[in-house]
Tab-separated table of N, CA and C in Angstrom:
chain	number	residue	atom	x	y	z
A	81	MET	N	-80.831	10.008	268.291
A	81	MET	CA	-81.114	9.791	266.891
A	81	MET	C	-82.606	9.960	266.638
A	82	SER	N	-82.940	10.312	265.428
A	82	SER	CA	-84.341	10.468	265.066
A	82	SER	C	-84.947	9.093	264.774
A	83	LEU	N	-86.252	9.031	264.682
A	83	LEU	CA	-86.951	7.795	264.357
A	83	LEU	C	-86.457	7.241	263.022
A	84	GLU	N	-86.341	8.109	262.036
A	84	GLU	CA	-85.916	7.664	260.712
A	84	GLU	C	-84.518	7.049	260.754
A	85	GLN	N	-83.627	7.661	261.527
A	85	GLN	CA	-82.272	7.134	261.650
A	85	GLN	C	-82.273	5.781	262.364
A	86	ASP	N	-83.070	5.674	263.413
A	86	ASP	CA	-83.154	4.407	264.146
A	86	ASP	C	-83.705	3.293	263.264
A	87	VAL	N	-84.721	3.602	262.487
A	87	VAL	CA	-85.303	2.601	261.590
A	87	VAL	C	-84.296	2.199	260.523
A	88	GLU	N	-83.599	3.165	259.966
A	88	GLU	CA	-82.591	2.861	258.942
A	88	GLU	C	-81.484	1.987	259.526
A	89	THR	N	-81.066	2.259	260.748
A	89	THR	CA	-80.050	1.431	261.411
A	89	THR	C	-80.563	0.008	261.595
A	90	ALA	N	-81.815	-0.126	262.020
A	90	ALA	CA	-82.404	-1.453	262.204
A	90	ALA	C	-82.521	-2.189	260.872
A	91	ARG	N	-82.919	-1.489	259.820
A	91	ARG	CA	-83.021	-2.122	258.486
A	91	ARG	C	-81.653	-2.598	257.998
A	92	GLN	N	-80.638	-1.781	258.211
A	92	GLN	CA	-79.288	-2.181	257.802
A	92	GLN	C	-78.837	-3.420	258.571
A	93	ALA	N	-79.134	-3.470	259.861
A	93	ALA	CA	-78.766	-4.632	260.671
A	93	ALA	C	-79.526	-5.872	260.199
A	94	LEU	N	-80.793	-5.700	259.856
A	94	LEU	CA	-81.589	-6.825	259.365
A	94	LEU	C	-81.045	-7.325	258.025
A	95	GLU	N	-80.682	-6.407	257.144
A	95	GLU	CA	-80.102	-6.800	255.858
A	95	GLU	C	-78.773	-7.528	256.057
A	96	ALA	N	-77.964	-7.074	257.002
A	96	ALA	CA	-76.699	-7.747	257.307
A	96	ALA	C	-76.958	-9.148	257.860
A	97	PHE	N	-77.975	-9.274	258.710
A	97	PHE	CA	-78.351	-10.579	259.264
A	97	PHE	C	-78.813	-11.520	258.148
A	98	GLU	N	-79.607	-10.992	257.223
A	98	GLU	CA	-80.088	-11.800	256.100
A	98	GLU	C	-78.910	-12.290	255.245
A	99	ARG	N	-77.954	-11.398	254.984
A	99	ARG	CA	-76.761	-11.789	254.215
A	99	ARG	C	-75.940	-12.837	254.970
A	100	ALA	N	-75.848	-12.691	256.286
A	100	ALA	CA	-75.081	-13.638	257.096
A	100	ALA	C	-75.747	-15.012	257.128
A	101	CYS	N	-77.061	-15.035	257.055
A	101	CYS	CA	-77.789	-16.312	257.098
A	101	CYS	C	-77.792	-17.040	255.758
A	102	ALA	N	-77.605	-16.316	254.664
A	102	ALA	CA	-77.688	-16.920	253.332
A	102	ALA	C	-76.747	-18.118	253.165
A	103	PRO	N	-75.467	-18.019	253.534
A	103	PRO	CA	-74.586	-19.183	253.366
A	103	PRO	C	-75.023	-20.374	254.218
A	104	ILE	N	-75.565	-20.097	255.371
A	104	ILE	CA	-76.017	-21.180	256.252
A	104	ILE	C	-77.204	-21.902	255.635
A	105	THR	N	-78.141	-21.141	255.096
A	105	THR	CA	-79.346	-21.755	254.541
A	105	THR	C	-79.022	-22.629	253.330
A	106	ARG	N	-77.964	-22.335	252.610
A	106	ARG	CA	-77.577	-23.157	251.457
A	106	ARG	C	-77.190	-24.576	251.871
A	107	HIS	N	-76.746	-24.755	253.092
A	107	HIS	CA	-76.380	-26.084	253.577
A	107	HIS	C	-77.605	-26.969	253.783
A	108	PHE	N	-78.764	-26.356	253.972
A	108	PHE	CA	-79.952	-27.124	254.317
A	108	PHE	C	-80.977	-27.217	253.197
A	109	GLY	N	-80.799	-26.439	252.148
A	109	GLY	CA	-81.771	-26.475	251.057
A	109	GLY	C	-83.090	-25.832	251.460
A	110	ASP	N	-84.147	-26.294	250.818
A	110	ASP	CA	-85.473	-25.709	251.050
A	110	ASP	C	-86.218	-26.522	252.108
A	111	THR	N	-85.794	-26.361	253.366
A	111	THR	CA	-86.433	-27.093	254.463
A	111	THR	C	-87.406	-26.175	255.200
A	112	VAL	N	-88.177	-26.771	256.073
A	112	VAL	CA	-89.128	-26.002	256.876
A	112	VAL	C	-88.401	-24.941	257.700
A	113	ASP	N	-87.285	-25.316	258.276
A	113	ASP	CA	-86.549	-24.375	259.121
A	113	ASP	C	-85.992	-23.202	258.319
A	114	VAL	N	-85.514	-23.461	257.119
A	114	VAL	CA	-84.985	-22.389	256.272
A	114	VAL	C	-86.122	-21.463	255.844
A	115	ARG	N	-87.247	-22.047	255.464
A	115	ARG	CA	-88.399	-21.214	255.083
A	115	ARG	C	-88.877	-20.385	256.273
A	116	ARG	N	-88.841	-20.981	257.448
A	116	ARG	CA	-89.245	-20.240	258.650
A	116	ARG	C	-88.296	-19.077	258.927
A	117	LEU	N	-86.989	-19.306	258.785
A	117	LEU	CA	-86.012	-18.242	258.990
A	117	LEU	C	-86.248	-17.102	258.005
A	118	ARG	N	-86.461	-17.443	256.741
A	118	ARG	CA	-86.723	-16.409	255.743
A	118	ARG	C	-88.018	-15.658	256.058
A	119	GLY	N	-89.030	-16.398	256.502
A	119	GLY	CA	-90.290	-15.759	256.885
A	119	GLY	C	-90.125	-14.839	258.080
A	120	ASP	N	-89.300	-15.258	259.035
A	120	ASP	CA	-89.048	-14.420	260.214
A	120	ASP	C	-88.366	-13.115	259.818
A	121	ILE	N	-87.411	-13.206	258.912
A	121	ILE	CA	-86.712	-11.999	258.455
A	121	ILE	C	-87.694	-11.068	257.750
A	122	ALA	N	-88.542	-11.636	256.908
A	122	ALA	CA	-89.545	-10.824	256.201
A	122	ALA	C	-90.522	-10.190	257.191
A	123	ARG	N	-90.899	-10.943	258.230
A	123	ARG	CA	-91.823	-10.411	259.243
A	123	ARG	C	-91.212	-9.245	260.013
A	124	VAL	N	-89.936	-9.358	260.354
A	124	VAL	CA	-89.272	-8.262	261.064
A	124	VAL	C	-89.237	-7.018	260.176
A	125	SER	N	-88.958	-7.213	258.905
A	125	SER	CA	-88.955	-6.083	257.974
A	125	SER	C	-90.349	-5.443	257.914
A	126	ASP	N	-91.378	-6.279	257.811
A	126	ASP	CA	-92.754	-5.767	257.801
A	126	ASP	C	-93.093	-5.054	259.106
A	127	ASP	N	-92.632	-5.605	260.226
A	127	ASP	CA	-92.904	-4.985	261.526
A	127	ASP	C	-92.271	-3.603	261.624
A	128	LEU	N	-91.075	-3.439	261.091
A	128	LEU	CA	-90.442	-2.119	261.085
A	128	LEU	C	-91.296	-1.128	260.305
A	129	THR	N	-91.818	-1.580	259.174
A	129	THR	CA	-92.679	-0.719	258.370
A	129	THR	C	-93.947	-0.368	259.129
A	130	LEU	N	-94.539	-1.360	259.781
A	130	LEU	CA	-95.769	-1.117	260.543
A	130	LEU	C	-95.522	-0.174	261.717
A	131	LEU	N	-94.410	-0.355	262.402
A	131	LEU	CA	-94.099	0.523	263.531
A	131	LEU	C	-93.943	1.961	263.081
A	132	CYS	N	-93.302	2.161	261.955
A	132	CYS	CA	-93.122	3.520	261.447
A	132	CYS	C	-94.465	4.132	261.091
A	133	GLY	N	-95.322	3.351	260.467
A	133	GLY	CA	-96.649	3.844	260.127
A	133	GLY	C	-97.466	4.150	261.363
A	134	ALA	N	-97.361	3.290	262.371
A	134	ALA	CA	-98.113	3.502	263.605
A	134	ALA	C	-97.610	4.736	264.328
A	135	ARG	N	-96.327	4.994	264.262
A	135	ARG	CA	-95.741	6.151	264.931
A	135	ARG	C	-96.179	7.445	264.243
A	136	ALA	N	-96.281	7.353	262.905
A	136	ALA	CA	-96.620	8.552	262.149
A	136	ALA	C	-98.096	8.911	262.272
A	137	TYR	N	-98.964	7.909	262.447
A	137	TYR	CA	-100.390	8.187	262.507
A	137	TYR	C	-101.010	7.382	263.630
A	138	VAL	N	-101.564	8.059	264.597
A	138	VAL	CA	-102.290	7.411	265.683
A	138	VAL	C	-103.739	7.826	265.547
A	139	PRO	N	-104.622	6.862	265.200
A	139	PRO	CA	-106.018	7.243	265.001
A	139	PRO	C	-106.646	7.717	266.307
A	140	PRO	N	-107.598	8.609	266.218
A	140	PRO	CA	-108.255	9.084	267.437
A	140	PRO	C	-109.087	7.980	268.074
A	141	GLU	N	-109.264	8.074	269.359
A	141	GLU	CA	-110.088	7.107	270.087
A	141	GLU	C	-111.524	7.238	269.590
A	142	PRO	N	-112.117	6.175	269.026
A	142	PRO	CA	-113.428	6.315	268.394
A	142	PRO	C	-114.574	6.648	269.346
A	143	PHE	N	-114.511	6.219	270.599
A	143	PHE	CA	-115.631	6.438	271.509
A	143	PHE	C	-115.317	7.431	272.627
A	144	ALA	N	-114.213	8.146	272.518
A	144	ALA	CA	-113.823	9.056	273.596
A	144	ALA	C	-114.880	10.119	273.843
A	145	GLY	N	-115.478	10.645	272.797
A	145	GLY	CA	-116.508	11.671	272.963
A	145	GLY	C	-117.803	11.111	273.504
A	146	VAL	N	-118.050	9.832	273.263
A	146	VAL	CA	-119.298	9.207	273.709
A	146	VAL	C	-119.219	8.854	275.189
A	147	TYR	N	-118.120	8.198	275.569
A	147	TYR	CA	-118.022	7.694	276.934
A	147	TYR	C	-117.262	8.612	277.878
A	148	GLY	N	-116.467	9.482	277.358
A	148	GLY	CA	-115.732	10.424	278.194
A	148	GLY	C	-114.783	9.746	279.153
A	149	ASP	N	-115.296	9.250	280.262
A	149	ASP	CA	-114.443	8.657	281.283
A	149	ASP	C	-114.182	7.175	281.053
A	150	GLY	N	-114.695	6.615	279.988
A	150	GLY	CA	-114.442	5.215	279.681
A	150	GLY	C	-115.472	4.275	280.265
A	151	ASP	N	-116.462	4.760	280.980
A	151	ASP	CA	-117.490	3.910	281.573
A	151	ASP	C	-118.818	4.227	280.899
A	152	ASP	N	-119.396	3.254	280.232
A	152	ASP	CA	-120.627	3.506	279.486
A	152	ASP	C	-121.882	3.268	280.314
A	153	ASP	N	-121.728	2.929	281.580
A	153	ASP	CA	-122.855	2.658	282.469
A	153	ASP	C	-123.782	1.582	281.916
A	154	GLY	N	-123.198	0.676	281.175
A	154	GLY	CA	-123.954	-0.442	280.621
A	154	GLY	C	-124.154	-1.522	281.663
A	155	TRP	N	-124.082	-2.740	281.258
A	155	TRP	CA	-124.365	-3.874	282.137
A	155	TRP	C	-123.551	-3.867	283.418
A	156	GLY	N	-122.331	-3.487	283.386
A	156	GLY	CA	-121.525	-3.488	284.600
A	156	GLY	C	-121.126	-2.095	285.027
A	157	GLY	N	-121.917	-1.109	284.673
A	157	GLY	CA	-121.559	0.279	284.916
A	157	GLY	C	-121.505	0.632	286.382
A	158	ALA	N	-120.871	1.773	286.652
A	158	ALA	CA	-120.722	2.243	288.031
A	158	ALA	C	-122.094	2.474	288.648
A	159	GLY	N	-122.239	2.135	289.906
A	159	GLY	CA	-123.483	2.379	290.621
A	159	GLY	C	-124.523	1.267	290.455
A	160	ARG	N	-124.246	0.281	289.642
A	160	ARG	CA	-125.202	-0.829	289.464
A	160	ARG	C	-125.089	-1.768	290.640
A	161	THR	N	-126.191	-2.256	291.073
A	161	THR	CA	-126.218	-3.243	292.149
A	161	THR	C	-126.867	-4.497	291.637
A	162	GLY	N	-126.450	-5.608	292.164
A	162	GLY	CA	-127.036	-6.903	291.759
A	162	GLY	C	-128.391	-7.102	292.431
A	163	ARG	N	-129.275	-7.803	291.798
A	163	ARG	CA	-130.591	-8.087	292.395
A	163	ARG	C	-130.737	-9.526	292.679
């Protein structure tokens, strides 16, 4: 499956989970646990959106051209000896 299809499947499952939880939450009213459950569902939805955005755009490494091999020869750089 493509990324879009996988995300749509996950969103549908999350929506089904939210619908399944609704009758349960009515038994408890507006409690901390119910608010937490609703927040968790919203967070998962947001995470799906963030994952899709992260997959679509990966920013370039900002210092790759400066450091090349990842060692800046600063305070703990290769070849340094303690005095």
